[in-house]
PDB file of C-alpha atoms in Angstrom:
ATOM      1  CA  UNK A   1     187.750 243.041 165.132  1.00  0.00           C
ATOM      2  CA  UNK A   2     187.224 239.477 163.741  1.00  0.00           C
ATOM      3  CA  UNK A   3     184.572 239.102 161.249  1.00  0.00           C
ATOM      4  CA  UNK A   4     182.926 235.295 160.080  1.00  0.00           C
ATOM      5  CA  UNK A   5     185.087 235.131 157.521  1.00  0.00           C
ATOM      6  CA  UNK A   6     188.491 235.410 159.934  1.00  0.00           C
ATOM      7  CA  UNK A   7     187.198 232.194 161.430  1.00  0.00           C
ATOM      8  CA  UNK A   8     189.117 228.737 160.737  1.00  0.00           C
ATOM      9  CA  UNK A   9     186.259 226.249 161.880  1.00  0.00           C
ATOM     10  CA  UNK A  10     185.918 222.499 161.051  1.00  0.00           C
ATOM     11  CA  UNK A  11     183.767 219.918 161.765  1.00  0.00           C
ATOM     12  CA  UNK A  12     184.670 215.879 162.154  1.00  0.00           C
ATOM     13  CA  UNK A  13     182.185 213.256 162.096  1.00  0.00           C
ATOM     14  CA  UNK A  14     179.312 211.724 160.286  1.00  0.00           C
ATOM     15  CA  UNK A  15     177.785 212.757 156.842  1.00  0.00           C
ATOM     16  CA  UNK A  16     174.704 210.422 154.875  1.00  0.00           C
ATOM     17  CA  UNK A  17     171.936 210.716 152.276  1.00  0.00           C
ATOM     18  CA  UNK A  18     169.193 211.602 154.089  1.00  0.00           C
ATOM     19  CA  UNK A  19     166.517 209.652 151.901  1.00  0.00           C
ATOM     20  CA  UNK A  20     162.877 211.656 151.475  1.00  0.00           C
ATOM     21  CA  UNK A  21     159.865 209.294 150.392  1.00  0.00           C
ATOM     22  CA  UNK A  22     158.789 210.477 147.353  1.00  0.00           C
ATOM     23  CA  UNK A  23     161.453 213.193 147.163  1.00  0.00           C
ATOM     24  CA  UNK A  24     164.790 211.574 146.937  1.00  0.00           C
ATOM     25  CA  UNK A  25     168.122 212.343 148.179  1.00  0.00           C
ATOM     26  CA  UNK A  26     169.261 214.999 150.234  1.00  0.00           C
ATOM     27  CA  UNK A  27     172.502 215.470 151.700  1.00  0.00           C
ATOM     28  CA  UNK A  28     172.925 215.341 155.497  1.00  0.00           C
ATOM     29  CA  UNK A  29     174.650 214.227 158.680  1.00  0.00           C
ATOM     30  CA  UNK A  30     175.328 216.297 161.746  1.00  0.00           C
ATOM     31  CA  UNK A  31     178.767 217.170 161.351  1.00  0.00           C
ATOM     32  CA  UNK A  32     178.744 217.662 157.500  1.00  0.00           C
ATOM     33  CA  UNK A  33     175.427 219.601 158.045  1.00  0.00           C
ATOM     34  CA  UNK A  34     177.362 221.970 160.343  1.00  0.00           C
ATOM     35  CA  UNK A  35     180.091 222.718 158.041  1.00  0.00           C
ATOM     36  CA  UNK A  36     177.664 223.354 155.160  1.00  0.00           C
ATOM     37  CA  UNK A  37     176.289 225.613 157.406  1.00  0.00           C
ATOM     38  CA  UNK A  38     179.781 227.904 158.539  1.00  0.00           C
ATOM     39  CA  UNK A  39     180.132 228.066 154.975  1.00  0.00           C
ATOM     40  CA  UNK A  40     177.311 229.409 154.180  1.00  0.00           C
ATOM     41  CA  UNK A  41     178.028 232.323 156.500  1.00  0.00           C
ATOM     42  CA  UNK A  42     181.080 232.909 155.385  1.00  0.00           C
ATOM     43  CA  UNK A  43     183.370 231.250 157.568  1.00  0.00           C
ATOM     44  CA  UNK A  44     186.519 229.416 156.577  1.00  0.00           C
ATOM     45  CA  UNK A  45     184.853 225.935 157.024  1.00  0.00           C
ATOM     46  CA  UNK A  46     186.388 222.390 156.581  1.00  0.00           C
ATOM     47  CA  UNK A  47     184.531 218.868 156.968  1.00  0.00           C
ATOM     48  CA  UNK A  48     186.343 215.767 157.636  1.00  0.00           C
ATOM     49  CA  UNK A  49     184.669 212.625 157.815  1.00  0.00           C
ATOM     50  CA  UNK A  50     183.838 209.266 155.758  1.00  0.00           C
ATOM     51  CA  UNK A  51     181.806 208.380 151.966  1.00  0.00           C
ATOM     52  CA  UNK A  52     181.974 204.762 150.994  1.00  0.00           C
ATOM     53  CA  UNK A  53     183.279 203.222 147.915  1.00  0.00           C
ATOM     54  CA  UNK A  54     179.823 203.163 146.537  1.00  0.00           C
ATOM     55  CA  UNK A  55     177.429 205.089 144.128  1.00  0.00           C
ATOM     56  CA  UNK A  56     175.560 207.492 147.241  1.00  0.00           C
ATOM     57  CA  UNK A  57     179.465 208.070 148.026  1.00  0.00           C
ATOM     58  CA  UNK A  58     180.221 209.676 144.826  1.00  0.00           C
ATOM     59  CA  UNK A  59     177.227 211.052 144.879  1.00  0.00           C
ATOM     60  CA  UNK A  60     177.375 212.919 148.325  1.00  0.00           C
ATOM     61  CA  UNK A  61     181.027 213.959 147.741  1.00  0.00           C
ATOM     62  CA  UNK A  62     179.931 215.901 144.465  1.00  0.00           C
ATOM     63  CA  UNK A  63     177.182 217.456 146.752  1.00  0.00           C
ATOM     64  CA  UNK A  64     179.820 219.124 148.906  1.00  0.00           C
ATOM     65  CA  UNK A  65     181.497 220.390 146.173  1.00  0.00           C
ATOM     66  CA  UNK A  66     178.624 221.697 144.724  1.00  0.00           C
ATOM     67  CA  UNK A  67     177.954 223.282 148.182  1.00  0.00           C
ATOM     68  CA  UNK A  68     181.601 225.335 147.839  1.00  0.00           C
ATOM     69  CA  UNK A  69     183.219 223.268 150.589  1.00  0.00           C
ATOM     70  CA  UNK A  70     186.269 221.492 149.758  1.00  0.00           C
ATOM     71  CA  UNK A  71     186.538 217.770 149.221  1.00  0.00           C
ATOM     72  CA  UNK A  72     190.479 217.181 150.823  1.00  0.00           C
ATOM     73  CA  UNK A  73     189.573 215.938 154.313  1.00  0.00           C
ATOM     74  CA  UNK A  74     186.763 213.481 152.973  1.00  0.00           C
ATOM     75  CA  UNK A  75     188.267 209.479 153.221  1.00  0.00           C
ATOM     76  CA  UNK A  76     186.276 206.745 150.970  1.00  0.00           C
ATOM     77  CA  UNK A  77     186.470 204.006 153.140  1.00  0.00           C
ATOM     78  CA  UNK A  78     185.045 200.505 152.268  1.00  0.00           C
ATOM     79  CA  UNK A  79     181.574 200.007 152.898  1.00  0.00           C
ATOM     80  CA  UNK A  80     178.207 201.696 152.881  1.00  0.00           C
ATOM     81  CA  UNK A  81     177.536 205.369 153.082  1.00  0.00           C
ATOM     82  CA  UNK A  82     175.630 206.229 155.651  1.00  0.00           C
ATOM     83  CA  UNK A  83     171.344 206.385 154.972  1.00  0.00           C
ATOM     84  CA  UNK A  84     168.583 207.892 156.943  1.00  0.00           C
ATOM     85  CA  UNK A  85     165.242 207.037 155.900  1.00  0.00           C
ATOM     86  CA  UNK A  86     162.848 209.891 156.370  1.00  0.00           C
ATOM     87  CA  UNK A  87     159.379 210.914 156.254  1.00  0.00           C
ATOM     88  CA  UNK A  88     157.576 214.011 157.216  1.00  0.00           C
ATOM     89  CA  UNK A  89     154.289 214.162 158.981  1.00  0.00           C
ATOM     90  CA  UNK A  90     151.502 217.001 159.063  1.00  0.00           C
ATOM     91  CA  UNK A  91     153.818 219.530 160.710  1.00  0.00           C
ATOM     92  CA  UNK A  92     156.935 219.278 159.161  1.00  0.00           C
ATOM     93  CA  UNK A  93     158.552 216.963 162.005  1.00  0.00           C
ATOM     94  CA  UNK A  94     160.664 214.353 160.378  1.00  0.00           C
ATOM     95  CA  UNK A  95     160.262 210.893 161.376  1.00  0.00           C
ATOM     96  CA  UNK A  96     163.317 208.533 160.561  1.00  0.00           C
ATOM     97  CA  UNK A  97     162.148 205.131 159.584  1.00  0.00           C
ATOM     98  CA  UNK A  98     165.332 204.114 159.603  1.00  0.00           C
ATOM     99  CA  UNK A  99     168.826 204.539 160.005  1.00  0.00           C
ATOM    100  CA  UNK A 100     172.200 202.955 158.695  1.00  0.00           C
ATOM    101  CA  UNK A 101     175.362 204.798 160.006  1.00  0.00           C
ATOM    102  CA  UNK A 102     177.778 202.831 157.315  1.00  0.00           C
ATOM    103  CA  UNK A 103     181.064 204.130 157.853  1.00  0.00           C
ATOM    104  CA  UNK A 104     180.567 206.934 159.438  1.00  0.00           C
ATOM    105  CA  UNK A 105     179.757 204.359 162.354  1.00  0.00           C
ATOM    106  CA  UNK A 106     183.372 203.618 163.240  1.00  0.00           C
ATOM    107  CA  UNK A 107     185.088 206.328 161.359  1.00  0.00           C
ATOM    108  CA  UNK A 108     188.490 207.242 163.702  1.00  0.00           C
ATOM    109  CA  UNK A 109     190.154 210.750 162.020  1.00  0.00           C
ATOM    110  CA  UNK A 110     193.563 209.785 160.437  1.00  0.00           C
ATOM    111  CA  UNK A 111     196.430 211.009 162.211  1.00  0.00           C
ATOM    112  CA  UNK A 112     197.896 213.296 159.029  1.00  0.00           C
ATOM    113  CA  UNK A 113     194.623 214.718 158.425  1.00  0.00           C
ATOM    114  CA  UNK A 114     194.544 215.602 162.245  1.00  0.00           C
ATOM    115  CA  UNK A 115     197.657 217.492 162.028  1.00  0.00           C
ATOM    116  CA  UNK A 116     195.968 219.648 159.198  1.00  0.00           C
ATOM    117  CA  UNK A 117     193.680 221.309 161.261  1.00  0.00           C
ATOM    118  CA  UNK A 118     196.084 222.390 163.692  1.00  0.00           C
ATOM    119  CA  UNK A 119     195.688 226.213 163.541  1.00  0.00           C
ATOM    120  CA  UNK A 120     191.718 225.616 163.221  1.00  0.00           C
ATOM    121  CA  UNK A 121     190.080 228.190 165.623  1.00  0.00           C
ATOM    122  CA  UNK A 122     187.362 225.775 166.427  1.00  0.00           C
ATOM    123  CA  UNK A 123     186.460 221.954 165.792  1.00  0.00           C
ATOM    124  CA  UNK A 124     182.858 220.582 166.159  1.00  0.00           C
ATOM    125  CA  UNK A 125     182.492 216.994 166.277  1.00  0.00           C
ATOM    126  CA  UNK A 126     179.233 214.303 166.439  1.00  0.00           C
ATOM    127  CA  UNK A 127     179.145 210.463 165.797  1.00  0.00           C
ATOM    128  CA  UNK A 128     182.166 209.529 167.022  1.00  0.00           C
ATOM    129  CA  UNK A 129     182.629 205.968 168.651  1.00  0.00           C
ATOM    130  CA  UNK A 130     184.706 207.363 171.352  1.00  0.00           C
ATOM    131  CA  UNK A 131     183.972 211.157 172.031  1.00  0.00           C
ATOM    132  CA  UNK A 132     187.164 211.243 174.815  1.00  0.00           C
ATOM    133  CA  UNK A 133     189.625 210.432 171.682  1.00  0.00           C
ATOM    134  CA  UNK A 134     188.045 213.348 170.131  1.00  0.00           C
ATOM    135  CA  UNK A 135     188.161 215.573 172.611  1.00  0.00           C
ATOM    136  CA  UNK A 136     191.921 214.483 173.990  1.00  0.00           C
ATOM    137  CA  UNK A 137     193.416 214.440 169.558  1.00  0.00           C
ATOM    138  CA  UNK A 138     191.373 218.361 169.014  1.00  0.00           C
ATOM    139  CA  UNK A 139     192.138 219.809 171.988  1.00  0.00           C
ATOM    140  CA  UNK A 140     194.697 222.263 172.132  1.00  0.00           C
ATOM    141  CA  UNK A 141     195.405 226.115 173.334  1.00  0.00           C
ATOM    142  CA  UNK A 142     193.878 228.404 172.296  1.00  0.00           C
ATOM    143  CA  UNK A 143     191.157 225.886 169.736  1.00  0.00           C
ATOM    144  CA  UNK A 144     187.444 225.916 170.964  1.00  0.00           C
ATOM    145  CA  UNK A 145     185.679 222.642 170.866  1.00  0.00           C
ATOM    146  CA  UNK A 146     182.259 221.091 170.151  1.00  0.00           C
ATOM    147  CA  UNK A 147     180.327 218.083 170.221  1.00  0.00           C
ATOM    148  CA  UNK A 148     176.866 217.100 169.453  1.00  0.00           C
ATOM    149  CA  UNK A 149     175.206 213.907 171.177  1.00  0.00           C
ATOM    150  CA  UNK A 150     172.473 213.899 170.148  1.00  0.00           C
ATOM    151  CA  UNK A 151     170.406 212.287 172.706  1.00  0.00           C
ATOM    152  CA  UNK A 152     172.795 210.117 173.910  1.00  0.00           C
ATOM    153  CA  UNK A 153     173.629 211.247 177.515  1.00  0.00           C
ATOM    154  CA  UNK A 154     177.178 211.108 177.566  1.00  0.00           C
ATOM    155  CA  UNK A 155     178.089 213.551 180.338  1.00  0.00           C
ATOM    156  CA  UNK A 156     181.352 212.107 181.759  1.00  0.00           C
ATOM    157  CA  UNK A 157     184.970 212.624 180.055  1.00  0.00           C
ATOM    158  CA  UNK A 158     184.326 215.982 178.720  1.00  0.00           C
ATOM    159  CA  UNK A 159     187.215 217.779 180.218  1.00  0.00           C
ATOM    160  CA  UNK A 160     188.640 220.420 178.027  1.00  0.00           C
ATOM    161  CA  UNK A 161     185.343 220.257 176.130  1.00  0.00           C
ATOM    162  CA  UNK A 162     183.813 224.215 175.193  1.00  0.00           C
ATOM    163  CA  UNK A 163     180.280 223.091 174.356  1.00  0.00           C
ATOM    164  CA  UNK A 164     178.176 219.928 174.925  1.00  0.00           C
ATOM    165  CA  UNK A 165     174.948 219.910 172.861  1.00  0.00           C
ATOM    166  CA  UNK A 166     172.343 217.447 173.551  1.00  0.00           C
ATOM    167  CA  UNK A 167     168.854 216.699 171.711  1.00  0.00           C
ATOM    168  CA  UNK A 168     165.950 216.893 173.734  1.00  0.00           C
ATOM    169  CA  UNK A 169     162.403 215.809 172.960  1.00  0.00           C
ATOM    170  CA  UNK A 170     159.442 217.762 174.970  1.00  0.00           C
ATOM    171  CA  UNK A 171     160.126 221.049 177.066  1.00  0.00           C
ATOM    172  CA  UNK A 172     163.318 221.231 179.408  1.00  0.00           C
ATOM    173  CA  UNK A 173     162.578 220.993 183.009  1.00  0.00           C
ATOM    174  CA  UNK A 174     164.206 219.246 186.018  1.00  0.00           C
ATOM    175  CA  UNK A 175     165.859 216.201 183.995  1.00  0.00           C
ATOM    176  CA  UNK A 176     167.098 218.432 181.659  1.00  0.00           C
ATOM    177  CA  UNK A 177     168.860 220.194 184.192  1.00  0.00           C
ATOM    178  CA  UNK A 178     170.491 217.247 185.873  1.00  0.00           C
ATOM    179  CA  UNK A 179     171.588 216.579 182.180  1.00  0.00           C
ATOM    180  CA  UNK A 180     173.445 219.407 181.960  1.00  0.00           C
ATOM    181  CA  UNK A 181     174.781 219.830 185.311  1.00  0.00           C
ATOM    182  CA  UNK A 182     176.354 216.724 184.907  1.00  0.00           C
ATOM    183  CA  UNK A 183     177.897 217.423 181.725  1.00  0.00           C
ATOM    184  CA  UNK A 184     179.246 220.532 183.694  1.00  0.00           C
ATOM    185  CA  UNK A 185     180.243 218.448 186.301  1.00  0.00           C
ATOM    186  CA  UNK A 186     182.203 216.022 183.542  1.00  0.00           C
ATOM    187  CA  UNK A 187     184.125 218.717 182.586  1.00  0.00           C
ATOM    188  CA  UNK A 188     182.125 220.884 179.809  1.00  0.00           C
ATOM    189  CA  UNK A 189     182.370 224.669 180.599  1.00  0.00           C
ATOM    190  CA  UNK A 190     178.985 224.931 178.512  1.00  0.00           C
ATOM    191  CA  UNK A 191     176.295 222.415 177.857  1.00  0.00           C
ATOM    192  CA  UNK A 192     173.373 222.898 175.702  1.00  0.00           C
ATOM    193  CA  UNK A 193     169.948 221.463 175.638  1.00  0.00           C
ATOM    194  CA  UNK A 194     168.109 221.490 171.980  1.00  0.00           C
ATOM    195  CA  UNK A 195     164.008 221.483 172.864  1.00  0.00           C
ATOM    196  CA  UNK A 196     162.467 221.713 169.453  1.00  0.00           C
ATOM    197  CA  UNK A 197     159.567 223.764 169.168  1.00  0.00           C
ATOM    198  CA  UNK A 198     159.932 223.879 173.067  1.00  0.00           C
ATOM    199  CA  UNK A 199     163.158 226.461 172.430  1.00  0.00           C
ATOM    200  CA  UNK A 200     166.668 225.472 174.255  1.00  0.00           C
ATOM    201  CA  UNK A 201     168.030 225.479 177.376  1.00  0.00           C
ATOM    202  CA  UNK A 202     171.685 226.078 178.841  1.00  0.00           C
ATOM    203  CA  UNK A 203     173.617 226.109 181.597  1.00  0.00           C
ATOM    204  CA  UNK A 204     177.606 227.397 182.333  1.00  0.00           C
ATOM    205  CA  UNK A 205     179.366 228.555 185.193  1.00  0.00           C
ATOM    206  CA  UNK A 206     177.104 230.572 187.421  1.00  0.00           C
ATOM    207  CA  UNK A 207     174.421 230.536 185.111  1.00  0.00           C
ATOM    208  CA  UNK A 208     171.389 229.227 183.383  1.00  0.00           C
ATOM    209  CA  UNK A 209     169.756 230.718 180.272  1.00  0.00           C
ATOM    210  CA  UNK A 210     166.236 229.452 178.651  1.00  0.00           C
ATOM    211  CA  UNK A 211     165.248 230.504 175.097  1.00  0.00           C
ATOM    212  CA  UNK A 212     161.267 229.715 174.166  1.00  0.00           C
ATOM    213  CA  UNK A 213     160.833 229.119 170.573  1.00  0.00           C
ATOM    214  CA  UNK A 214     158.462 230.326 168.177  1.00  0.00           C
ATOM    215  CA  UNK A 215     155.422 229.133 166.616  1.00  0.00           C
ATOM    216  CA  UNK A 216     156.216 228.463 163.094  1.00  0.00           C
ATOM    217  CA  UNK A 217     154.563 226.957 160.293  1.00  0.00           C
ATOM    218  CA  UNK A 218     157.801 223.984 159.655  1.00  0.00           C
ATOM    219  CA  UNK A 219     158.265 222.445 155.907  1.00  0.00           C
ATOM    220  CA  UNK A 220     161.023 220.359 157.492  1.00  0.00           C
ATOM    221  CA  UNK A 221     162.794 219.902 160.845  1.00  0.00           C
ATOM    222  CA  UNK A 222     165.203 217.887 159.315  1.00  0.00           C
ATOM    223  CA  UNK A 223     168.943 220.125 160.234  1.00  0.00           C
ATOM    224  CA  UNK A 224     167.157 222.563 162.753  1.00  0.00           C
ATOM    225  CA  UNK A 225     169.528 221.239 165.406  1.00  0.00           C
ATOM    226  CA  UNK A 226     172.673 221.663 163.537  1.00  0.00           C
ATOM    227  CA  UNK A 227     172.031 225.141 162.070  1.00  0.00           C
ATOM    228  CA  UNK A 228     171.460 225.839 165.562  1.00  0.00           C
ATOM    229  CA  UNK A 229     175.223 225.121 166.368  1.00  0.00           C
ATOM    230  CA  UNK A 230     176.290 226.496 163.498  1.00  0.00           C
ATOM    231  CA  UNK A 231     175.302 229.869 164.666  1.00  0.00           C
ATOM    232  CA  UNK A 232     175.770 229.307 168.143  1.00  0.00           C
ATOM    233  CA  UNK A 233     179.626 228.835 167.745  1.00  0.00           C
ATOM    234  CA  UNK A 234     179.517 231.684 165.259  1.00  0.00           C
ATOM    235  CA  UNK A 235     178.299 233.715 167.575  1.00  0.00           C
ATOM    236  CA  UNK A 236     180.313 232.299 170.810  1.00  0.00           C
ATOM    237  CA  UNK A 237     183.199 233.172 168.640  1.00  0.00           C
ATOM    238  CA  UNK A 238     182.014 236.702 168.114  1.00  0.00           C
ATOM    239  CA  UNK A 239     182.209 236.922 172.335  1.00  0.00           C
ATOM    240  CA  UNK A 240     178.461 237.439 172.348  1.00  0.00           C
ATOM    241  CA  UNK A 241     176.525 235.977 175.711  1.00  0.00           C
ATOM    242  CA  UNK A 242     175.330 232.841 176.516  1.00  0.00           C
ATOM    243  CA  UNK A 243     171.575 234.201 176.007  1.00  0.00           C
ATOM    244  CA  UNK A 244     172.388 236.090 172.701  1.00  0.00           C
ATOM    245  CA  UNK A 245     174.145 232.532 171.361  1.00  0.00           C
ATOM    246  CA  UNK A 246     170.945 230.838 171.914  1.00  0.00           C
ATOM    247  CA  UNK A 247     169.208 233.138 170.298  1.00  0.00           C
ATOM    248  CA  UNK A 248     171.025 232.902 167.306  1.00  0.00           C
ATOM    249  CA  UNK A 249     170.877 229.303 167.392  1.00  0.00           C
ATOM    250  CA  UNK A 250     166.904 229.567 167.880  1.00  0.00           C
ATOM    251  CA  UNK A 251     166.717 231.559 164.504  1.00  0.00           C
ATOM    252  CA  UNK A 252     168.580 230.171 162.535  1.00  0.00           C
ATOM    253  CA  UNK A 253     167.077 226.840 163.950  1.00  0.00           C
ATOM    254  CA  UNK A 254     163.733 227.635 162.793  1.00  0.00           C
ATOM    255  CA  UNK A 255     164.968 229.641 159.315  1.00  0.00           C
ATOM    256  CA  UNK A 256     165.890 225.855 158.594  1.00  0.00           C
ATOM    257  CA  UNK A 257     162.646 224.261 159.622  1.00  0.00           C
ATOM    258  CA  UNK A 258     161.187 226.586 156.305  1.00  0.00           C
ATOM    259  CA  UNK A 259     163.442 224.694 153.878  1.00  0.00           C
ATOM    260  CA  UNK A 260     163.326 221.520 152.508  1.00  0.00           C
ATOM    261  CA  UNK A 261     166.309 219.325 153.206  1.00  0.00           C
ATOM    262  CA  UNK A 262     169.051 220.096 156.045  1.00  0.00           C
ATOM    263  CA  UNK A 263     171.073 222.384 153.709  1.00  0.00           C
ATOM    264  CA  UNK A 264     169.579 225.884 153.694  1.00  0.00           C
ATOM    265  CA  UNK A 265     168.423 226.295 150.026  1.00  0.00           C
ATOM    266  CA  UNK A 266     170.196 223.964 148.452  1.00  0.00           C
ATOM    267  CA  UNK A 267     167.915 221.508 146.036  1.00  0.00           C
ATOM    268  CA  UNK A 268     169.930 218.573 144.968  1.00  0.00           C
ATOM    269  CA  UNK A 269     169.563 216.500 142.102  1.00  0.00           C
ATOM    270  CA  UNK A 270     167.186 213.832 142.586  1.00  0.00           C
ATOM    271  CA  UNK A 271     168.174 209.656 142.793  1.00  0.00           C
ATOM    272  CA  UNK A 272     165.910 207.122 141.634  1.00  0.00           C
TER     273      UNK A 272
END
């Protein structure tokens, strides 16, 4: 029987300083947020993705080391790394005041580093500028496969595709369905909608699961989402049900909205 550890799982895609008014940098980015996340459970876990050439580059890259993940699969490109202005309001609900992608924006996975990642049991992706290259370069026997959204409704082109997540703000109901039918319909056996506080929603073949979630008292709901995946995949892997995937998701979801920043309890050093 596989255990967490057995797994080979990577994620490709964006990574940034996630900027905190009057509490300085944090690590973050979907993808890289997933990885840190496998990693922390044990899992064999790999991120790939872009830093720029410049000071929050170096910066972020010593982060990840810090973290325990390996650095190999990281490309310094020219340019800006990526920045997401935050605040936090009464509740813990992050507000982004703004948000520069850098070069994570355009960031295409070199060929070589591709070829790397060829026995990897599953690859999660997010922020890339064509999700159908992705899907067609990761795609392979026997290799589950990811992607997050966001809340970008991208539902066609997702043949071969395991899991679709989307972001969702308010509770599911009948457009959140037609979301994820039509990701079904576009070729995703499983398609996922993140609700917040409202819980998740998720359809696959021949079936449709809700999870509610919990009232909480949130620090931060800055990385909710991606923990979620994180353990949803973990658990998919483990050849638990749709429900019971969700459920893990929705935990470890709101375990993160207790902690400050979008790595579980991990306090960087702070930037002026």
């Amino acid at each position: 029987m596989s255990t967490v550890r057995d797994f080979r799982v990577a994620t490709v895609g964006d990574c940034c300083i996630d900027h905190y008014q009057d509490q300085g940098w944090f690590p973050g980015g979907n993808a890289l947020n997933v990885a840190v996340a496998w990693n922390g459970l044990g899992a064999n876990a790999s991120y790939m993705g872009p830093v720029g050439d410049d000071e929050a580059g170096a910066w972020l890259r010593a982060e990840i080391l810090r973290a325990g993940l390996d650095d190999s699969l990281i490309e310094t490109l020219p340019g800006a790394t990526g920045l997401t202005e935050l605040s936090l309001d009464e509740d813990g609900e992050k507000q982004i005041l703004a948000e520069h992608f850098g070069v994570s924006e355009a960031f295409a996975p070199d060929p070589s580093n591709i070829a790397v990642l060829g026995h990897t049991d599953w690859v999660h992706g997010s922020l890339s500028p064509n999700a159908a290259d992705l899907i067609r370069d990761f795609r392979v026997d026997r290799r589950g496969l990811s992607f997050d959204f966001s809340v970008r409704p991208v539902t066609e082109g997702l043949e071969g595709l395991d899991v679709a997540f989307y972001s969702w703000e308010g509770e599911p109901g009948p457009e959140t369905d037609a979301l994820l039918e039509s990701a079904l319909q576009g070729g995703a056996k499983i398609a996922v909608a993140m609700c917040g506080r409202h819980g998740s929603r998720a359809r696959g073949t021949g079936e449709s699961v809700s999870v509610a979630g919990n009232e909480i008292q949130a620090v931060d709901t800055c990385g909710a989402g991606d923990s979620f995946i994180a353990h949803f995949v973990i658990a998919h892997l483990e050849g638990s049900s749709l429900e019971a995937a969700m459920q893990a998701g929705t935990k470890a979801g709101e375990e993160m909205c207790r902690n400050l920043g979008a790595w579980l309890n991990h306090r960087p050093e702070k930037v002026a």
